[in-house]
GROMACS .gro file of C-alpha atoms in nm:
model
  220
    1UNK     CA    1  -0.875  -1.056   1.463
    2UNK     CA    2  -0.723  -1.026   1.800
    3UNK     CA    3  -0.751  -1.307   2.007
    4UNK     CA    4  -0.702  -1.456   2.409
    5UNK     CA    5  -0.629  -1.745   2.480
    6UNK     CA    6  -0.770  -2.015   2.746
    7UNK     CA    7  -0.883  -1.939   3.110
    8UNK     CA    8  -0.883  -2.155   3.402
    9UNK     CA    9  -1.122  -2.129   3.739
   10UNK     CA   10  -1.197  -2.301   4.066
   11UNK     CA   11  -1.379  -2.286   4.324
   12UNK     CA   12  -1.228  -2.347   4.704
   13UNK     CA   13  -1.345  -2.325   5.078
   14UNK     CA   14  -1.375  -1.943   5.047
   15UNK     CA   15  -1.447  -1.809   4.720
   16UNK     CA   16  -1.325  -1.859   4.398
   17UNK     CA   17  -0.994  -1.822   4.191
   18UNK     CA   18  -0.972  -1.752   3.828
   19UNK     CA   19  -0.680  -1.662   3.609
   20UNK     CA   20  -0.535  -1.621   3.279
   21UNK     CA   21  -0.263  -1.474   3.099
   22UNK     CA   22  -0.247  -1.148   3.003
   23UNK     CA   23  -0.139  -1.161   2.607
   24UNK     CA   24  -0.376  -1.050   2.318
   25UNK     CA   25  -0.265  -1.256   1.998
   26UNK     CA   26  -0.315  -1.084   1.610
   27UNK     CA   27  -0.259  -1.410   1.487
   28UNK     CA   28   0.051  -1.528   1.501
   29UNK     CA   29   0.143  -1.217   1.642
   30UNK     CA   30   0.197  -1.146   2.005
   31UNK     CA   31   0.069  -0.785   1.951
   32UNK     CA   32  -0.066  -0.704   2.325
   33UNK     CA   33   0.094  -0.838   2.583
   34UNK     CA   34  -0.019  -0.702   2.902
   35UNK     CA   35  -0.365  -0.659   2.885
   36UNK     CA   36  -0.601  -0.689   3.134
   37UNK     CA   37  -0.875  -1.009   3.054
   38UNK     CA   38  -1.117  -0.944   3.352
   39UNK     CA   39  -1.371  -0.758   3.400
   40UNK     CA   40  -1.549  -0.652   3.760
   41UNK     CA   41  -1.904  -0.576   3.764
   42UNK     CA   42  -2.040  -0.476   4.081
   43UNK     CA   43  -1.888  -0.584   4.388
   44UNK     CA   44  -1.901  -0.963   4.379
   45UNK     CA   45  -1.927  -1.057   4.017
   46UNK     CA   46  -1.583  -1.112   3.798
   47UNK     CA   47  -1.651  -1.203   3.401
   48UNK     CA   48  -1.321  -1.360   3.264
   49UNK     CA   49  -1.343  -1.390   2.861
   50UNK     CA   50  -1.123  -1.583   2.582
   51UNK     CA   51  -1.182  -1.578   2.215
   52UNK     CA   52  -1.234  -1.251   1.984
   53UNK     CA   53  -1.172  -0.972   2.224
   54UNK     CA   54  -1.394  -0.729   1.991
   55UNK     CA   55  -1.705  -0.936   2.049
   56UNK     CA   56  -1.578  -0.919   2.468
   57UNK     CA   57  -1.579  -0.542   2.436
   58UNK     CA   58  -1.898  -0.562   2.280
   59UNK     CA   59  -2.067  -0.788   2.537
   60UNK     CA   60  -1.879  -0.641   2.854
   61UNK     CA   61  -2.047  -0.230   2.736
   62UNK     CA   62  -2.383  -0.413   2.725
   63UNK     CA   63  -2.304  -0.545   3.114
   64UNK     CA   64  -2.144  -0.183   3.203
   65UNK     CA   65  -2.483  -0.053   3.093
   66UNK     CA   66  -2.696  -0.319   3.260
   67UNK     CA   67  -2.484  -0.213   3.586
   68UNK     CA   68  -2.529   0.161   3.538
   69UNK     CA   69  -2.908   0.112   3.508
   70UNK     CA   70  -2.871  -0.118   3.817
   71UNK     CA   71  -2.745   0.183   3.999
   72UNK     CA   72  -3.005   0.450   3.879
   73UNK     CA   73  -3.278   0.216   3.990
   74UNK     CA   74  -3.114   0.180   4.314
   75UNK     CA   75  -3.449  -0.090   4.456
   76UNK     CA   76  -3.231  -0.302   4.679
   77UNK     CA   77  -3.307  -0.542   4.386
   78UNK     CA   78  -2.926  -0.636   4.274
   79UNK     CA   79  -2.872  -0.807   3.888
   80UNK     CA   80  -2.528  -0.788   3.884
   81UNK     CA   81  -2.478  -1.103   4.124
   82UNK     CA   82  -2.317  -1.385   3.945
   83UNK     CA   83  -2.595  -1.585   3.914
   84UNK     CA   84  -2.804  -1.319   3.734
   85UNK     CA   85  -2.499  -1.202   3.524
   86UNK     CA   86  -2.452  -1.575   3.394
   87UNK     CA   87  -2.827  -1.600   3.373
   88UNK     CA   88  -2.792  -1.279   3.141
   89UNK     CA   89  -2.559  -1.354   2.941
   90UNK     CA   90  -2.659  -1.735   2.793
   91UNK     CA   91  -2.924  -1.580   2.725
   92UNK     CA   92  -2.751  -1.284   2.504
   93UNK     CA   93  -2.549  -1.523   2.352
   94UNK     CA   94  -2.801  -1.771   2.217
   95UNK     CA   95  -3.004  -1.496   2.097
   96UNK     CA   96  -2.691  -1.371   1.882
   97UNK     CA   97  -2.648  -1.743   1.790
   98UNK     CA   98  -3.003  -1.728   1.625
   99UNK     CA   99  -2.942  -1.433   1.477
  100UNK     CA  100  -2.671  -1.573   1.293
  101UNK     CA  101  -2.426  -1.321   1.458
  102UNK     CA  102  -2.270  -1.520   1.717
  103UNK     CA  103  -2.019  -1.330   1.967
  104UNK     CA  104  -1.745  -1.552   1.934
  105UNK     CA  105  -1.589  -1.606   2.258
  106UNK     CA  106  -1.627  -1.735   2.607
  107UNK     CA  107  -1.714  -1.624   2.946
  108UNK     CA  108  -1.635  -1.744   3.281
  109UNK     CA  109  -1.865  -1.624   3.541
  110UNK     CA  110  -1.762  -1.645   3.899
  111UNK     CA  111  -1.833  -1.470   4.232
  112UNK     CA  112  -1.944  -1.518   4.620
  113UNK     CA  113  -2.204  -1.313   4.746
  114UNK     CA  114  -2.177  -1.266   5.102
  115UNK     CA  115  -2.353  -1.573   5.289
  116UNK     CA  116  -2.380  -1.792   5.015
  117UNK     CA  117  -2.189  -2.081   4.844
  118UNK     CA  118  -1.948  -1.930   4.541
  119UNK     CA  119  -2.076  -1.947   4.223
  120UNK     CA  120  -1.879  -2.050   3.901
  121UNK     CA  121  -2.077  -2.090   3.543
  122UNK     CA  122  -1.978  -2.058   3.181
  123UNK     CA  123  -2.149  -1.955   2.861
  124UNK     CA  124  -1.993  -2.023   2.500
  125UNK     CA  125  -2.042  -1.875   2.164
  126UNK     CA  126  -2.385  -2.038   2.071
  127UNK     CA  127  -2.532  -1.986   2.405
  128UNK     CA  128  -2.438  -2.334   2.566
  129UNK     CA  129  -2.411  -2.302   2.951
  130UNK     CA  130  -2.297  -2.452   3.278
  131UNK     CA  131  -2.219  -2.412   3.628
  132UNK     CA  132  -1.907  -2.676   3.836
  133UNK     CA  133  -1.658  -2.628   4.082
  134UNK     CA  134  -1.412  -2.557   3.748
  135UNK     CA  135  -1.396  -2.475   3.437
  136UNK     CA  136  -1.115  -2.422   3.138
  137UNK     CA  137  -1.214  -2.250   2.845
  138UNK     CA  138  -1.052  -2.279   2.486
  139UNK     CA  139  -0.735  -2.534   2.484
  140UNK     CA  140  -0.727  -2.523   2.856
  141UNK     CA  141  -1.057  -2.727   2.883
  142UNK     CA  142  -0.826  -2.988   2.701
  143UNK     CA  143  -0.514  -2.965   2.827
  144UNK     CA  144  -0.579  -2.820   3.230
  145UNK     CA  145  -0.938  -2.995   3.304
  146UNK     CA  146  -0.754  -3.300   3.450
  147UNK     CA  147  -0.573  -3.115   3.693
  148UNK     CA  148  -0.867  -2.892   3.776
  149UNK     CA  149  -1.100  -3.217   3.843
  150UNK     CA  150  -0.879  -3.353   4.047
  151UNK     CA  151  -0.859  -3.050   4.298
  152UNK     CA  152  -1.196  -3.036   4.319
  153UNK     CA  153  -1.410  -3.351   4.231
  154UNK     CA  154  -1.680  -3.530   4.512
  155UNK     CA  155  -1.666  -3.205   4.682
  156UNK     CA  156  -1.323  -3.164   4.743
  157UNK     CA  157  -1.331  -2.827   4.666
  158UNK     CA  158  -1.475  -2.758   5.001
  159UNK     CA  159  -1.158  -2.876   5.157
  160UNK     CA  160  -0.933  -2.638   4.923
  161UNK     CA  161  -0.708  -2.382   5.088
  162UNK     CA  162  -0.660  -2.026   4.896
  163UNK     CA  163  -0.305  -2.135   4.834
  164UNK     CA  164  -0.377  -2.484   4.677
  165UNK     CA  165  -0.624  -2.348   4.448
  166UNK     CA  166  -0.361  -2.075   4.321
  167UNK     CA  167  -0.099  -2.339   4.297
  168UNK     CA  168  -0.316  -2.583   4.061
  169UNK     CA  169  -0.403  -2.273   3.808
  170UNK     CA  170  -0.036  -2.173   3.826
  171UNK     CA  171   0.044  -2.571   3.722
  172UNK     CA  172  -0.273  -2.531   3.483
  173UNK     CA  173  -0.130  -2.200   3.298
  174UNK     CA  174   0.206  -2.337   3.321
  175UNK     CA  175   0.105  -2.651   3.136
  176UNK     CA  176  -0.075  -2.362   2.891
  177UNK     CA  177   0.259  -2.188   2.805
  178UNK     CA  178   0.448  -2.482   2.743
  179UNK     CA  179   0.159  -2.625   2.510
  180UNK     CA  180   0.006  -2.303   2.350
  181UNK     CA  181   0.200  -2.096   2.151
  182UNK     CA  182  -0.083  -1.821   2.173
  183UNK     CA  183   0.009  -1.761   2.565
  184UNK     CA  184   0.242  -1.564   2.754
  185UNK     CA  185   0.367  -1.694   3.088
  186UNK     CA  186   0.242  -1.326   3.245
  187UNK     CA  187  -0.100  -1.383   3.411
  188UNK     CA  188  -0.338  -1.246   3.661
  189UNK     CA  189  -0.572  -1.439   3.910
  190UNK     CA  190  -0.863  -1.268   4.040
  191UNK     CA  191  -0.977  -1.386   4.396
  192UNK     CA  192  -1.417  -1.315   4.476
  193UNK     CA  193  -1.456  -1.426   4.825
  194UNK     CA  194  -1.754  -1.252   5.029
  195UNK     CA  195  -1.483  -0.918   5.067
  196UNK     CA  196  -1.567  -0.901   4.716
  197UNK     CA  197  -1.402  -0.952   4.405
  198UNK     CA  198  -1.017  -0.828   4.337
  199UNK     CA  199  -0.728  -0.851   4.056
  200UNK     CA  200  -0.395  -0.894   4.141
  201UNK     CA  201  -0.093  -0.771   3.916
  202UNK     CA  202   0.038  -0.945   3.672
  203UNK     CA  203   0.313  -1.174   3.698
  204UNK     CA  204   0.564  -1.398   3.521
  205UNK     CA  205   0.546  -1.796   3.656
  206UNK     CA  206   0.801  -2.062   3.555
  207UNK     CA  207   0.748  -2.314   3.277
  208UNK     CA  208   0.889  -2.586   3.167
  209UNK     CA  209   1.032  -2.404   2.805
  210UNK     CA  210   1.268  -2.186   3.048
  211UNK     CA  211   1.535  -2.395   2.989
  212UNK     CA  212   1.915  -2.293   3.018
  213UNK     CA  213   2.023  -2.156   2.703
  214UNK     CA  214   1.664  -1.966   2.591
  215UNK     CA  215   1.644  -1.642   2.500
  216UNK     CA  216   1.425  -1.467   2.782
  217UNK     CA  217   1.193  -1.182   2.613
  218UNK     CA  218   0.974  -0.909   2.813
  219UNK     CA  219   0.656  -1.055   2.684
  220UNK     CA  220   0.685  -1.415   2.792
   0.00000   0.00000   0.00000
């Protein structure tokens, strides 16, 4: 079963910032390594998965089709907002739980519509939810969540610059790298401010395993 590994996500004084590597694990085996782990739906709405990518495939056709039928209706009535997509989706998920079919994965839900505080939520595999200023999901929730309350407990969030935010998840998948052997130190952060929601390209940060001496290979 192919596999991704943890995500990481904040909120700050304009939007919010999520990220994650970009490698697709068969096991042991680092089988895709630059594929793309979020998905856009409408304009404001990002949906950024770990676990079993088959069940994300599954789950993110379901949204496409929610968002095509979104369009055809075309009421001025919007359900691909962040809050309705993360309203959606816990509710997808526990269903599947009770059915004894459980999508096993993750999904972080963030996005800004214009005029309104960001939103950031998370659903799990047996339909448990919840909404923060951050959230890791997988390993990251043990190894990154101190560094991600500490950027944006009592508020502090409010305070956070674009650029402090992106440094904290590069420390946070940095830390991910060095502890994980199921990541790649290629990721991609996707900002959602009221502009919208946008991926940038990947690219390769530093970690502390780049030490002199190691053999450097195209999918770290």
């Amino acid at each position: 079963m192919c596999t991704g590994a943890g995500t990481v996500a904040i909120k700050y004084n304009e939007g919010v910032l999520m990220a994650s590597d970009t490698l697709i694990s068969y096991g042991s085996m680092k089988k895709f390594p630059n594929m793309k782990r979020a998905f856009h739906l409408g304009s404001n709405t990002c949906v950024l998965t770990s676990g079993l990518f088959a069940d994300t495939k599954f789950l993110m056709d379901d949204l496409r089709d929610l968002e095509l039928e979104d369009m055809q209706y075309n009421d001025g009535v919007h359900v691909t907002g962040p809050k309705s997509i993360h309203a959606y989706l816990k509710l997808v998920m526990y269903q599947k739980r009770n059915d004894f079919n459980p999508s096993l994965c993750t999904l972080t839900v963030g996005g800004k519509e214009p005029g309104k505080e960001p939103f950031l939520g998370w659903v799990d595999s047996v339909g448990s939810f919840a909404t923060d200023s951050c959230f890791a999901s997988g390993l990251a929730h043990h190894f990154c969540m101190p560094l991600l309350c500490d950027a944006t407990d009592n508020g502090k969030w409010k305070s956070l610059t674009r650029e402090q935010a992106t440094t904290v998840l590069k420390e946070c998948l940095g830390v991910m790298h060095t502890r994980h052997t199921s990541t790649s130190a290629r990721i991609q952060i996707t900002d959602c401010t009221d502009a919208g929601c946008s991926t940038g390209e990947p690219f390769v940060i530093d970690s502390i395993t780049q030490f002199k001496g190691q053999a450097q290979q195209d999918y770290l």
